[in-house]
Structures are given as structure tokens and as C-alpha cells.
């Protein structure tokens, strides 16, 4: 394995222009194909924080901003360690040349994986500066005390950071033997100044004034516009291509045809639309694309009838012939990301003395993967490709791949001018790597006292992380041997049963699949929490008490969430009358995040609608670094819960994806969104875990259980329509 | 061809006269605060005011706004840079998540408050339900419109 000096890396990229940066040796890791899984450690994080020659603190943000504002939380940690205010931190979104590679922004891993390394980097800087202060004053280290933006002595001699750095770039080398400095962020005895406060997310002002922040907003001289034809699914092959009349379109510049690729470049966006309308492509499909095919493939009963499912996750004294008090099948449909931004990439090739260089501006969850793929696609060295990541107008798991960037790169290369590609909304739906459909069979038996005895949950779903074409064909079967953690996420039950079997199977559906907020956790928890609710109803017991009573002692934080959300919901009386109901559900995400939700609904016969009236959410994700932003993510997840439970219907038929825009794929709107009460349960002693997708696991079941409570209808299929509830 | 954008006269060059208002604003004038999302008038991300009325600029041929006056999100703050009460309310409540929809949300809210200085929840839901926000910031938008309404009444 090659050993590179990070010092030379930094000097070459100009990061160390002056001031002080913590720098360590770094080993170049083997490049995974996709996504980038380089999680930070005390070494890689070091380059993200530096003190500039003027004494200011610069932070290179290691996360892609898409609304979760994780960088703000990380900046709070840096501020805590360096005794600064968050507003004093000069945050910069680095290009792929500015810092060593970091992991894809996904899976709510930002605070889980990054908070500690960021704290270490900042604390190391602080202690190096303290050493400098001690040297300068000729005093021992332990007499140099913290002060705002610097240090002071017991005699009140003050030294700011500015006085401790100069214009000569300096780096501090990591010395493993010295051990770690004290991390203020994780010292629970310490009164915090930054962490735990609701800091305003960085960049808010730009968003309310319409300042340029997204890839499509980047100004570019001499730019042309382009777009390429997208396949209905990625394993389709072009059968016939007709481009008659494209050249005659006003503003036409170039038609670019390559293997499995056809695109146009024009002078203006409307010319691109006109040219694209002239291109006709027919496709060879490997599988028919229709709902029947999807239903057939995820049919859990058919799969279980054939014997054990492919992956047995839990198998404890399983009794297939138990006396099943609950034996229900749940079906969850496909959902699309439908982020509000229609994605954009701009590519530009520059001729330099060292040969051609490629620059890409894009909003992506994984800039280092884009760089690798662009290098493979063009045959250029990775060193000659730089990606400037921009804010994303929503990610939700759907923006990790080299796609719109590919189109821009190929078209720009063909015309040797910068090219901007903006996908249309139908492109967005067509290319969505959707959340797979799944079906679940949940069987539960109880003893005479009403305690769980047997638990059997089998399900079939499409692939999630190991979806087709995420990896090269040759690698896919090997990678899948290791299991698909997206598929198994959320499968384990917090409820205690002496006899348990949990098993699943993942299949290739005829549409493109991928990572969608909460992965399999949302569907699995919907099935589990619906089944438990139905059991409680059957036993005539209170569902919240019942669930708590059936949890093992390993779940105190989960049962606490349930208790807290009940308290919260009881502050508000449910309206009296027919069709009103309240339901509860809870769940865990990644074993680190806990949530419980209550929903009040009205199944309204007069308007023929199901209306969510109010939602309460209690969530415990450990240390609450920024409570306001935790709430914001909870609100967002509650909106998605309504979408999953009631609103979103992805349509496929006639060998193509029918959902093409917001007129035929509805997402929740203002009138769907009820009032919400959120409770952040802070655990200052527990490291923070990610909160970007947690309440979505319990929200849909809470709504379904509320509908059961309102009108007796047990939802076995999502999304739920009013008509469903009226069927006997 | 010319029009007025945020109080300033603008010329539309020959090459850009077959575009939509949204495209001209973004690509020709560099006013990128209004954003493209659906292209068919279904989401409100591109919302601007034409002669004081809220319109989805993705649907408007630029020729239709010749000699008219357009207000975009960039024209909302005062000349000294101080924010409009709606923008300030948005900022104070940390409304934006990804932020992509928010220019359109603010412009729609402005139209609502100009029509109805004192909207209740139902008025707000009705006026704002054409503006989609995938991030689900609706509850904060609702609250911020009410905050701004109070401020706007105070300052007249
Ligand atoms: S982009 Fe104009 S309404 Fe959606
Ligand atoms: S803030 Fe992301 S779409 Fe509204």
C-alpha cells in the first residue's frame, strides 16, 4: 500500500497557505467502485480544520448539504473545541482537490461517523496552539488557560489565535503516542457553549434571498445546453434510434451519438427541448415493466411456500406450526425520491500545459465517486478531474451516481465548450432509483397471559444498496454474498419472544432500485408495528402499554420514547365523533436511534378523505447537538410519513414508468401537513447519531394504526386510500 | 424586446426570445433565485410576480411579458440589503431545509399577504398548497407567514 505524505498533498493543493493545519500521514485506500466508503478517523479529519494566518478558523465541510445541515452540527463541535462562536467559523465546501476523499453523505451517518474525528482534529489544533502560547510566554502548558478565540494566563495575559500563527504554512504532525487531547464536546461534566444549542444553519441567508447555491445557479461563461436520452431502466439497451430533423432545430449545435448514448447540444434550453423531442429511441428490455411483474416477484407467500427464504436473520427455537393469533400480510409499494431540484451538472474541459483537465459542477451525495467515474468514463487520470460539489435541492439517497454528470461530460467533450445539463422532471422520475416494493408476512402467537411466544416475520423486497448496476456485473454476485444491509435494516424486532424467526429474500425488480430515505426500515417497521397493534386490539389491551410490556430490558430508550409520545399526544383531546382515531408506533434505526410517533386522523365519510389531524414525535438519537435542526428533520420525516402512508403512488405500466411529474405522482402538500409536536430527548452522555431518516420508520404505522382506531380498517397495503377503508 | 425586472429595465437578446420567462431570468439575466423543478406549473419553485400577480414563470413565454414588470426573490430585500419581513421570518424560524422550493414559497406568501393581510390556517393552506416542498417545511412556513403578517401590519 502506498504511503503518501499528506504534507505534500496539502502543499500541492495550496490548502496550507499559512496558519496552522493539523496534518497526518495518510494511507491511500483502495478505491471502492461506488459509493465512497471512506469513513473518517483521526487522521483523515485533520485537514478539515485549520487556523488561517489572520487567526480565523477555516473549516472544509466534509458533508454534502442537502437540507440536513450536518455541517452546521460539525461546525458547532469545532467551535466548542476551539472556544469560538459558530458564526466565526469560515465554512467552505471543498472541491475534490482540496481534501482527501471522504465518504458518501448518506445513511444519516454524518454525525455518527464524523462528530468524533472532527472534534479530535479541532482539539489537536487547540492543543498545538496552546503549546505555541506556552513557548511564546515561556510558561508551562498547564498555566495556559482557554479564552474566547485564544488563551490567557492566570495573570490575565491574553493571547489570541491570531498572535500564534503567521503567514508561513505550518502543519502539526500526528503523534499517536501522545494520545488524544481532551474532547470538550464529549466531556459531559463540561458546560457547553456551542454544542446542544440551536445554532442557525449555515447558509440560511442565501436560501431566503435567492442567492446562487445550487449547481444550476453556477455562472458559466460561454456555456451551451444539452441533454441525453435516458433509458426506462438502466439495463435496457437501445434497439433503434432515430434522430431525423434534429439538425434542423433552431439553435442546434451538435448531436452526440455513442454506444448506448444519444444526446444533443444547443444554444438555449428550449432548443434542447425541441431537439430532444425529435429523437426517437426504442428499447430492448430484459424484463417486462409492469405492476403485475413487481407484485409477482415480491410475493412473500409464494416465496415462503417454497421453503426457507434466502437470508435467515434470526432463528431461535422456531415453531412453524405455532398457534398463530396474528397472521397478516402487508404490502408496500414503490416510492420515488422526487426531490424538488431537477438535477443539473456542468462540465468544462480546459486545455492546460499538462494536458486536458476536466471540471464538474454538480449537486451530489458522493463527489469522490463522481470524480472516479468521470475518470473512468473519459480515460483521464483522476488527478485531472475536479468536482466542485454544490448544495443539493434534496437528496434522500437518490443522488449518489454518475449520471447527469456523465451526460454533461460527454457532451462537453464532444463540443469542446462548457455544457450544462438539466434533467427534466420526467427524467427525474424515469431515472429514480426507487425504494423497492416489498411484501411481509407477520405471524405472532401469544400465551394465555397474552405474552408473545412466537414471532415469524418473512419478507421479500427488491435490492437496496446492492442494487443492479450499482456495481459492475462481475462484482455484483460477490458483493451480494455479504448481504445487503439496506434490505435487512429494521428487520430485528424489539419484542421478546422465545421462538423467533426473521427471514428475507431480495430480488431484482424490473425497475431501478436504490437507497431511499430509511431503506428497508420504513416498510419493515410498518409491518411489525401494524401487526403488534392488531394484536393489542385483538387482546383488548392498550397498544402502548402492551408494546412496552413485550419489549426486553434491552430497549429502555425505545420504551421511553413511547411513554413520552403518549404524554405528548394526551395533551390534545381527539375530537369526538365517528371516524376519529389515534394510533401509535415506534421503532429503532441502526440500533442507535429511537423514535415513537402518535397520529390523530379523521376518516371522513362526508369528504371521502383520510385527513391526518395532528402528529406527535418523540425521538432519542443521543446527544442533541442542534435541537432545532433535529426538530426540522423530524418535521420532514413526518411529512414523508404522510406521503408513504397516504399520498405517493408510483405507477408503472406498458413497459415504462408512468409517473412522470407532480401531476401524476403526488407528494404531500401544505394542506396534507397537520400541526406537529416534536420532543427531542437529549442524552448528553451518548455520542450523537444521525437523525435524517428516523421518524419515517414509525410514522406510516402510526397513521395506519390511527385509521384502525378510527374506523376498524386494518391497512394491509400502502398507500392507503379512503376507498380502501370502506371495503368490508 | 424589453421588460422590467425588480425595477430595472432589461433587454432580451434575439437568441433568447423563444424561451420561457424562467429560462431568461436564470440563464440570460443570471437571476437564479427562481428555480426549475417541474416545468408544468405544478410545484411553484419558479414563482415570480408579473404586474403584482403570482405566476409560475416556467409556463410563461418571454414574449408575453414584453414591457411588463416582474418581481423575483432577488428584488424582495430593500436596497440597503435589509430583508423583507417574510424573509426575516423565514430566517428566524430556520424554515429552509434544502432550500430549493423556498424562493417560490416566499413569493407565494407575499402574494397571499398582499391580498389578505391577516390569513388563518385555512387561508394559508389554500394559498400555499400549489407550492410543493419535498423537505416538508410546511409547518414552519405556516408559522412564518403569521409572524410576517404581524410585522407587516405593524410597519404598514
Ligand atoms: S417549475 Fe414552474 S411550477 Fe414547477
Ligand atoms: S426546503 Fe427542500 S424542497 Fe422545500
mmCIF file of C-alpha atoms in Angstrom, chain A residues 392-726:
data_model
loop_
_atom_site.group_PDB
_atom_site.id
_atom_site.type_symbol
_atom_site.label_atom_id
_atom_site.label_comp_id
_atom_site.label_asym_id
_atom_site.label_seq_id
_atom_site.Cartn_x
_atom_site.Cartn_y
_atom_site.Cartn_z
ATOM 1 C CA UNK A 392 -28.372 19.661 -3.309
ATOM 2 C CA UNK A 393 -32.026 20.553 -3.666
ATOM 3 C CA UNK A 394 -32.872 17.392 -1.761
ATOM 4 C CA UNK A 395 -31.007 14.090 -1.774
ATOM 5 C CA UNK A 396 -32.789 11.417 0.236
ATOM 6 C CA UNK A 397 -30.479 8.718 -1.092
ATOM 7 C CA UNK A 398 -31.117 9.404 -4.757
ATOM 8 C CA UNK A 399 -28.087 11.446 -5.734
ATOM 9 C CA UNK A 400 -25.047 9.216 -5.498
ATOM 10 C CA UNK A 401 -24.405 8.167 -9.058
ATOM 11 C CA UNK A 402 -22.508 9.415 -12.083
ATOM 12 C CA UNK A 403 -25.457 10.167 -14.328
ATOM 13 C CA UNK A 404 -26.351 13.762 -15.120
ATOM 14 C CA UNK A 405 -22.612 14.370 -14.742
ATOM 15 C CA UNK A 406 -21.924 11.717 -17.365
ATOM 16 C CA UNK A 407 -24.236 13.453 -19.806
ATOM 17 C CA UNK A 408 -22.578 16.819 -19.232
ATOM 18 C CA UNK A 409 -19.069 15.360 -19.516
ATOM 19 C CA UNK A 410 -19.715 13.512 -22.756
ATOM 20 C CA UNK A 411 -21.490 16.428 -24.381
ATOM 21 C CA UNK A 412 -18.906 18.991 -23.260
ATOM 22 C CA UNK A 413 -16.116 16.845 -24.597
ATOM 23 C CA UNK A 414 -17.864 16.481 -27.942
ATOM 24 C CA UNK A 415 -18.268 20.227 -28.471
ATOM 25 C CA UNK A 416 -15.223 21.384 -26.501
ATOM 26 C CA UNK A 417 -17.287 24.002 -24.714
ATOM 27 C CA UNK A 418 -18.782 24.033 -21.224
ATOM 28 C CA UNK A 419 -22.127 22.248 -21.255
ATOM 29 C CA UNK A 420 -24.908 22.461 -18.725
ATOM 30 C CA UNK A 421 -27.359 19.585 -18.490
ATOM 31 C CA UNK A 422 -30.573 19.962 -16.561
ATOM 32 C CA UNK A 423 -32.798 16.929 -16.276
ATOM 33 C CA UNK A 424 -36.495 17.413 -16.858
ATOM 34 C CA UNK A 425 -38.964 16.270 -14.242
ATOM 35 C CA UNK A 426 -39.864 13.194 -16.345
ATOM 36 C CA UNK A 427 -36.120 12.428 -16.472
ATOM 37 C CA UNK A 428 -36.059 12.616 -12.690
ATOM 38 C CA UNK A 429 -38.866 10.091 -12.350
ATOM 39 C CA UNK A 430 -37.536 7.867 -15.087
ATOM 40 C CA UNK A 431 -34.103 7.713 -13.544
ATOM 41 C CA UNK A 432 -35.270 7.392 -9.952
ATOM 42 C CA UNK A 433 -33.589 4.526 -8.154
ATOM 43 C CA UNK A 434 -36.710 3.943 -6.221
ATOM 44 C CA UNK A 435 -37.498 2.397 -2.887
ATOM 45 C CA UNK A 436 -38.428 -1.187 -3.784
ATOM 46 C CA UNK A 437 -41.839 -2.704 -3.314
ATOM 47 C CA UNK A 438 -41.913 -5.341 -0.594
ATOM 48 C CA UNK A 439 -44.324 -7.778 0.960
ATOM 49 C CA UNK A 440 -44.266 -9.059 4.503
ATOM 50 C CA UNK A 441 -45.863 -11.965 6.311
ATOM 51 C CA UNK A 442 -46.019 -11.410 10.056
ATOM 52 C CA UNK A 443 -47.172 -14.207 12.349
ATOM 53 C CA UNK A 444 -47.406 -13.856 16.120
ATOM 54 C CA UNK A 445 -48.612 -16.205 18.813
ATOM 55 C CA UNK A 446 -49.253 -15.365 22.468
ATOM 56 C CA UNK A 447 -49.662 -17.462 25.580
ATOM 57 C CA UNK A 448 -52.710 -17.408 27.843
ATOM 58 C CA UNK A 449 -51.421 -14.380 29.719
ATOM 59 C CA UNK A 450 -51.151 -12.532 26.426
ATOM 60 C CA UNK A 451 -47.350 -12.535 26.224
ATOM 61 C CA UNK A 452 -45.563 -13.125 22.954
ATOM 62 C CA UNK A 453 -44.484 -16.702 22.374
ATOM 63 C CA UNK A 454 -43.699 -16.959 18.678
ATOM 64 C CA UNK A 455 -42.575 -14.351 16.196
ATOM 65 C CA UNK A 456 -42.219 -15.073 12.490
ATOM 66 C CA UNK A 457 -41.582 -12.285 10.026
ATOM 67 C CA UNK A 458 -40.721 -13.166 6.449
ATOM 68 C CA UNK A 459 -40.415 -10.613 3.673
ATOM 69 C CA UNK A 460 -39.389 -10.219 0.078
ATOM 70 C CA UNK A 461 -38.101 -6.928 -1.264
ATOM 71 C CA UNK A 462 -36.086 -5.542 -4.115
ATOM 72 C CA UNK A 463 -32.403 -4.877 -3.596
ATOM 73 C CA UNK A 464 -31.493 -1.652 -1.878
ATOM 74 C CA UNK A 465 -27.790 -0.993 -1.528
ATOM 75 C CA UNK A 466 -26.639 -3.861 -3.724
ATOM 76 C CA UNK A 467 -28.993 -2.947 -6.493
ATOM 77 C CA UNK A 468 -28.295 -3.892 -10.069
ATOM 78 C CA UNK A 469 -25.767 -1.702 -11.844
ATOM 79 C CA UNK A 470 -24.588 -0.083 -8.725
ATOM 80 C CA UNK A 471 -21.632 -2.371 -9.080
ATOM 81 C CA UNK A 472 -20.136 -3.913 -12.199
ATOM 82 C CA UNK A 473 -21.861 -7.130 -13.257
ATOM 83 C CA UNK A 474 -18.924 -9.322 -12.339
ATOM 84 C CA UNK A 475 -18.748 -7.886 -8.843
ATOM 85 C CA UNK A 476 -22.456 -7.919 -8.060
ATOM 86 C CA UNK A 477 -22.872 -11.597 -7.127
ATOM 87 C CA UNK A 478 -19.786 -11.429 -4.933
ATOM 88 C CA UNK A 479 -20.887 -8.257 -3.220
ATOM 89 C CA UNK A 480 -24.358 -9.665 -2.641
ATOM 90 C CA UNK A 481 -22.902 -12.639 -0.794
ATOM 91 C CA UNK A 482 -22.090 -10.266 2.022
ATOM 92 C CA UNK A 483 -25.755 -9.357 2.303
ATOM 93 C CA UNK A 484 -27.472 -6.086 1.561
ATOM 94 C CA UNK A 485 -27.640 -4.008 4.709
ATOM 95 C CA UNK A 486 -30.278 -1.840 3.110
ATOM 96 C CA UNK A 487 -32.511 -4.899 2.808
ATOM 97 C CA UNK A 488 -32.044 -6.108 6.369
ATOM 98 C CA UNK A 489 -32.287 -2.714 8.010
ATOM 99 C CA UNK A 490 -35.112 -2.606 10.542
ATOM 100 C CA UNK A 491 -35.833 -6.329 10.419
ATOM 101 C CA UNK A 492 -34.948 -7.126 14.020
ATOM 102 C CA UNK A 493 -37.781 -6.861 16.485
ATOM 103 C CA UNK A 494 -37.513 -5.223 19.906
ATOM 104 C CA UNK A 495 -40.269 -7.509 21.188
ATOM 105 C CA UNK A 496 -39.312 -10.535 23.197
ATOM 106 C CA UNK A 497 -40.487 -13.946 22.041
ATOM 107 C CA UNK A 498 -38.973 -17.280 22.989
ATOM 108 C CA UNK A 499 -39.465 -18.569 19.481
ATOM 109 C CA UNK A 500 -38.380 -16.318 16.666
ATOM 110 C CA UNK A 501 -37.678 -16.472 13.024
ATOM 111 C CA UNK A 502 -36.948 -13.493 10.813
ATOM 112 C CA UNK A 503 -36.063 -14.179 7.210
ATOM 113 C CA UNK A 504 -35.978 -12.322 3.945
ATOM 114 C CA UNK A 505 -35.214 -12.531 0.284
ATOM 115 C CA UNK A 506 -34.045 -9.781 -2.056
ATOM 116 C CA UNK A 507 -34.825 -9.810 -5.745
ATOM 117 C CA UNK A 508 -34.108 -7.806 -8.896
ATOM 118 C CA UNK A 509 -37.271 -5.924 -9.766
ATOM 119 C CA UNK A 510 -37.894 -4.725 -13.326
ATOM 120 C CA UNK A 511 -37.313 -1.099 -12.296
ATOM 121 C CA UNK A 512 -34.169 0.572 -10.991
ATOM 122 C CA UNK A 513 -33.852 0.450 -7.253
ATOM 123 C CA UNK A 514 -31.692 2.065 -4.691
ATOM 124 C CA UNK A 515 -31.340 3.867 -1.465
ATOM 125 C CA UNK A 516 -34.432 5.769 -0.400
ATOM 126 C CA UNK A 517 -34.819 7.501 2.937
ATOM 127 C CA UNK A 518 -34.801 4.889 5.753
ATOM 128 C CA UNK A 519 -34.043 1.991 3.371
ATOM 129 C CA UNK A 520 -35.938 -1.155 4.340
ATOM 130 C CA UNK A 521 -36.561 0.133 7.837
ATOM 131 C CA UNK A 522 -39.758 2.014 6.952
ATOM 132 C CA UNK A 523 -41.539 -0.936 5.321
ATOM 133 C CA UNK A 524 -40.334 -3.485 7.905
ATOM 134 C CA UNK A 525 -41.379 -1.379 10.865
ATOM 135 C CA UNK A 526 -44.722 -0.618 9.225
ATOM 136 C CA UNK A 527 -45.422 -4.353 9.048
ATOM 137 C CA UNK A 528 -44.202 -5.069 12.563
ATOM 138 C CA UNK A 529 -45.937 -2.173 14.276
ATOM 139 C CA UNK A 530 -49.188 -2.771 12.417
ATOM 140 C CA UNK A 531 -49.160 -6.438 13.446
ATOM 141 C CA UNK A 532 -48.436 -5.578 17.083
ATOM 142 C CA UNK A 533 -51.225 -3.019 17.082
ATOM 143 C CA UNK A 534 -53.656 -5.520 15.647
ATOM 144 C CA UNK A 535 -52.636 -7.995 18.301
ATOM 145 C CA UNK A 536 -53.247 -5.426 21.046
ATOM 146 C CA UNK A 537 -56.661 -4.638 19.583
ATOM 147 C CA UNK A 538 -57.495 -8.342 19.494
ATOM 148 C CA UNK A 539 -56.388 -8.818 23.077
ATOM 149 C CA UNK A 540 -58.343 -5.769 24.123
ATOM 150 C CA UNK A 541 -55.306 -4.105 25.687
ATOM 151 C CA UNK A 542 -53.802 -0.652 25.370
ATOM 152 C CA UNK A 543 -51.321 -0.810 22.477
ATOM 153 C CA UNK A 544 -48.702 1.402 24.127
ATOM 154 C CA UNK A 545 -48.731 -0.492 27.431
ATOM 155 C CA UNK A 546 -48.760 -3.757 25.548
ATOM 156 C CA UNK A 547 -45.742 -2.927 23.405
ATOM 157 C CA UNK A 548 -43.751 -1.694 26.367
ATOM 158 C CA UNK A 549 -44.617 -4.845 28.296
ATOM 159 C CA UNK A 550 -43.370 -7.032 25.468
ATOM 160 C CA UNK A 551 -40.022 -5.306 24.994
ATOM 161 C CA UNK A 552 -36.997 -6.894 26.569
ATOM 162 C CA UNK A 553 -34.954 -4.872 29.037
ATOM 163 C CA UNK A 554 -32.583 -4.001 26.229
ATOM 164 C CA UNK A 555 -34.863 -1.258 24.983
ATOM 165 C CA UNK A 556 -35.240 1.374 27.720
ATOM 166 C CA UNK A 557 -34.740 4.249 25.294
ATOM 167 C CA UNK A 558 -37.401 2.922 22.946
ATOM 168 C CA UNK A 559 -39.969 2.364 25.679
ATOM 169 C CA UNK A 560 -39.169 5.839 26.982
ATOM 170 C CA UNK A 561 -39.952 7.317 23.564
ATOM 171 C CA UNK A 562 -43.301 5.551 23.591
ATOM 172 C CA UNK A 563 -44.155 6.835 27.051
ATOM 173 C CA UNK A 564 -43.099 10.343 26.153
ATOM 174 C CA UNK A 565 -45.071 10.450 22.943
ATOM 175 C CA UNK A 566 -48.159 9.214 24.710
ATOM 176 C CA UNK A 567 -47.826 12.053 27.203
ATOM 177 C CA UNK A 568 -47.384 14.499 24.373
ATOM 178 C CA UNK A 569 -50.390 13.240 22.443
ATOM 179 C CA UNK A 570 -52.638 13.217 25.500
ATOM 180 C CA UNK A 571 -52.217 16.952 25.813
ATOM 181 C CA UNK A 572 -54.649 17.214 22.957
ATOM 182 C CA UNK A 573 -58.077 15.665 23.015
ATOM 183 C CA UNK A 574 -59.071 13.651 19.992
ATOM 184 C CA UNK A 575 -62.275 15.133 18.561
ATOM 185 C CA UNK A 576 -65.310 13.070 19.487
ATOM 186 C CA UNK A 577 -67.399 11.546 16.757
ATOM 187 C CA UNK A 578 -67.314 8.855 14.153
ATOM 188 C CA UNK A 579 -64.163 8.419 12.141
ATOM 189 C CA UNK A 580 -61.641 9.930 14.563
ATOM 190 C CA UNK A 581 -58.778 7.775 15.752
ATOM 191 C CA UNK A 582 -55.366 7.836 17.366
ATOM 192 C CA UNK A 583 -52.554 5.401 16.723
ATOM 193 C CA UNK A 584 -49.040 4.807 17.948
ATOM 194 C CA UNK A 585 -45.909 3.210 16.577
ATOM 195 C CA UNK A 586 -42.251 3.055 17.499
ATOM 196 C CA UNK A 587 -39.002 1.818 16.070
ATOM 197 C CA UNK A 588 -35.241 1.878 16.119
ATOM 198 C CA UNK A 589 -32.848 2.818 13.382
ATOM 199 C CA UNK A 590 -29.354 1.385 13.287
ATOM 200 C CA UNK A 591 -29.617 0.384 16.934
ATOM 201 C CA UNK A 592 -28.669 3.938 17.855
ATOM 202 C CA UNK A 593 -31.780 5.956 17.147
ATOM 203 C CA UNK A 594 -35.134 5.572 18.831
ATOM 204 C CA UNK A 595 -38.452 7.085 17.933
ATOM 205 C CA UNK A 596 -42.137 6.898 18.763
ATOM 206 C CA UNK A 597 -44.974 8.652 16.980
ATOM 207 C CA UNK A 598 -48.642 9.234 17.594
ATOM 208 C CA UNK A 599 -51.072 10.135 14.848
ATOM 209 C CA UNK A 600 -54.566 11.577 15.071
ATOM 210 C CA UNK A 601 -56.649 11.014 11.957
ATOM 211 C CA UNK A 602 -60.115 11.625 10.645
ATOM 212 C CA UNK A 603 -61.550 9.115 8.219
ATOM 213 C CA UNK A 604 -64.153 11.476 6.900
ATOM 214 C CA UNK A 605 -67.128 9.928 5.127
ATOM 215 C CA UNK A 606 -68.510 13.330 4.196
ATOM 216 C CA UNK A 607 -65.435 14.427 2.229
ATOM 217 C CA UNK A 608 -64.343 10.880 1.340
ATOM 218 C CA UNK A 609 -60.897 11.621 2.663
ATOM 219 C CA UNK A 610 -58.432 10.497 5.264
ATOM 220 C CA UNK A 611 -57.038 13.528 6.997
ATOM 221 C CA UNK A 612 -54.121 13.480 9.411
ATOM 222 C CA UNK A 613 -55.072 15.980 12.115
ATOM 223 C CA UNK A 614 -52.025 16.000 14.343
ATOM 224 C CA UNK A 615 -48.731 14.173 14.781
ATOM 225 C CA UNK A 616 -46.512 13.893 17.839
ATOM 226 C CA UNK A 617 -42.986 12.576 17.723
ATOM 227 C CA UNK A 618 -40.509 11.757 20.483
ATOM 228 C CA UNK A 619 -37.015 10.946 19.354
ATOM 229 C CA UNK A 620 -33.793 9.964 21.094
ATOM 230 C CA UNK A 621 -30.653 9.964 18.971
ATOM 231 C CA UNK A 622 -28.179 10.548 21.772
ATOM 232 C CA UNK A 623 -26.553 13.925 22.245
ATOM 233 C CA UNK A 624 -28.696 16.641 20.690
ATOM 234 C CA UNK A 625 -26.008 18.731 19.009
ATOM 235 C CA UNK A 626 -28.508 21.113 17.420
ATOM 236 C CA UNK A 627 -32.022 20.621 18.817
ATOM 237 C CA UNK A 628 -33.705 22.918 16.301
ATOM 238 C CA UNK A 629 -32.258 21.016 13.377
ATOM 239 C CA UNK A 630 -33.236 17.702 14.951
ATOM 240 C CA UNK A 631 -36.770 19.054 15.049
ATOM 241 C CA UNK A 632 -36.534 20.157 11.442
ATOM 242 C CA UNK A 633 -35.561 16.641 10.398
ATOM 243 C CA UNK A 634 -38.395 15.209 12.472
ATOM 244 C CA UNK A 635 -40.879 17.523 10.742
ATOM 245 C CA UNK A 636 -39.519 16.483 7.389
ATOM 246 C CA UNK A 637 -39.837 12.800 8.232
ATOM 247 C CA UNK A 638 -43.404 13.308 9.408
ATOM 248 C CA UNK A 639 -44.254 14.840 6.058
ATOM 249 C CA UNK A 640 -42.685 11.827 4.336
ATOM 250 C CA UNK A 641 -44.661 9.526 6.617
ATOM 251 C CA UNK A 642 -47.866 11.044 5.287
ATOM 252 C CA UNK A 643 -46.525 10.607 1.780
ATOM 253 C CA UNK A 644 -45.735 6.946 2.359
ATOM 254 C CA UNK A 645 -48.945 6.140 4.201
ATOM 255 C CA UNK A 646 -51.469 8.082 2.154
ATOM 256 C CA UNK A 647 -50.213 10.045 -0.825
ATOM 257 C CA UNK A 648 -47.498 8.628 -3.046
ATOM 258 C CA UNK A 649 -48.310 6.160 -5.816
ATOM 259 C CA UNK A 650 -45.600 5.191 -8.245
ATOM 260 C CA UNK A 651 -47.116 3.863 -11.448
ATOM 261 C CA UNK A 652 -45.501 1.504 -13.905
ATOM 262 C CA UNK A 653 -47.288 0.022 -16.905
ATOM 263 C CA UNK A 654 -46.765 -0.748 -20.568
ATOM 264 C CA UNK A 655 -43.060 -1.348 -20.087
ATOM 265 C CA UNK A 656 -42.311 2.090 -18.811
ATOM 266 C CA UNK A 657 -42.536 4.301 -15.764
ATOM 267 C CA UNK A 658 -45.801 6.190 -15.875
ATOM 268 C CA UNK A 659 -45.164 8.561 -13.001
ATOM 269 C CA UNK A 660 -43.581 11.493 -14.727
ATOM 270 C CA UNK A 661 -44.355 14.671 -12.855
ATOM 271 C CA UNK A 662 -46.085 16.069 -9.790
ATOM 272 C CA UNK A 663 -49.460 15.894 -11.534
ATOM 273 C CA UNK A 664 -49.319 12.096 -11.636
ATOM 274 C CA UNK A 665 -47.059 11.421 -8.667
ATOM 275 C CA UNK A 666 -48.479 13.456 -5.818
ATOM 276 C CA UNK A 667 -46.289 14.290 -2.841
ATOM 277 C CA UNK A 668 -47.549 15.812 0.407
ATOM 278 C CA UNK A 669 -48.538 19.436 0.161
ATOM 279 C CA UNK A 670 -49.282 22.116 2.725
ATOM 280 C CA UNK A 671 -52.921 21.041 3.055
ATOM 281 C CA UNK A 672 -51.813 17.477 3.904
ATOM 282 C CA UNK A 673 -49.499 18.624 6.671
ATOM 283 C CA UNK A 674 -51.054 18.756 10.135
ATOM 284 C CA UNK A 675 -49.781 20.517 13.206
ATOM 285 C CA UNK A 676 -46.922 18.635 14.829
ATOM 286 C CA UNK A 677 -45.420 18.374 18.300
ATOM 287 C CA UNK A 678 -41.851 17.205 18.484
ATOM 288 C CA UNK A 679 -39.857 16.210 21.509
ATOM 289 C CA UNK A 680 -36.083 15.921 21.404
ATOM 290 C CA UNK A 681 -34.867 13.586 24.115
ATOM 291 C CA UNK A 682 -31.322 14.719 24.802
ATOM 292 C CA UNK A 683 -28.699 12.254 26.036
ATOM 293 C CA UNK A 684 -25.601 14.369 26.568
ATOM 294 C CA UNK A 685 -23.512 11.328 27.503
ATOM 295 C CA UNK A 686 -24.258 9.335 24.379
ATOM 296 C CA UNK A 687 -22.464 10.263 21.141
ATOM 297 C CA UNK A 688 -24.829 11.741 18.569
ATOM 298 C CA UNK A 689 -26.341 9.503 15.919
ATOM 299 C CA UNK A 690 -27.805 10.618 12.613
ATOM 300 C CA UNK A 691 -31.380 11.754 12.542
ATOM 301 C CA UNK A 692 -32.156 12.279 8.889
ATOM 302 C CA UNK A 693 -34.483 9.348 8.431
ATOM 303 C CA UNK A 694 -35.593 8.166 11.840
ATOM 304 C CA UNK A 695 -39.261 9.152 12.299
ATOM 305 C CA UNK A 696 -40.099 7.894 8.823
ATOM 306 C CA UNK A 697 -39.790 4.371 10.157
ATOM 307 C CA UNK A 698 -42.664 4.767 12.625
ATOM 308 C CA UNK A 699 -44.853 7.451 11.050
ATOM 309 C CA UNK A 700 -46.657 5.313 8.453
ATOM 310 C CA UNK A 701 -47.563 2.645 11.024
ATOM 311 C CA UNK A 702 -48.793 5.288 13.476
ATOM 312 C CA UNK A 703 -51.110 6.637 10.771
ATOM 313 C CA UNK A 704 -52.282 3.141 9.812
ATOM 314 C CA UNK A 705 -52.941 2.297 13.457
ATOM 315 C CA UNK A 706 -54.868 5.532 13.887
ATOM 316 C CA UNK A 707 -57.044 4.578 10.912
ATOM 317 C CA UNK A 708 -57.680 1.190 12.549
ATOM 318 C CA UNK A 709 -58.685 3.017 15.706
ATOM 319 C CA UNK A 710 -60.883 5.442 13.769
ATOM 320 C CA UNK A 711 -62.907 3.053 11.657
ATOM 321 C CA UNK A 712 -61.790 -0.526 12.212
ATOM 322 C CA UNK A 713 -59.932 -0.837 8.940
ATOM 323 C CA UNK A 714 -56.568 -2.556 9.185
ATOM 324 C CA UNK A 715 -54.352 -1.294 6.382
ATOM 325 C CA UNK A 716 -52.552 -4.185 4.737
ATOM 326 C CA UNK A 717 -51.302 -2.159 1.813
ATOM 327 C CA UNK A 718 -49.589 1.204 1.441
ATOM 328 C CA UNK A 719 -50.541 3.762 0.332
ATOM 329 C CA UNK A 720 -53.986 3.723 1.955
ATOM 330 C CA UNK A 721 -56.908 5.366 0.163
ATOM 331 C CA UNK A 722 -60.258 6.354 1.611
ATOM 332 C CA UNK A 723 -61.891 3.753 -0.632
ATOM 333 C CA UNK A 724 -59.757 1.033 0.999
ATOM 334 C CA UNK A 725 -61.202 1.884 4.396
ATOM 335 C CA UNK A 726 -64.756 1.432 3.169
#
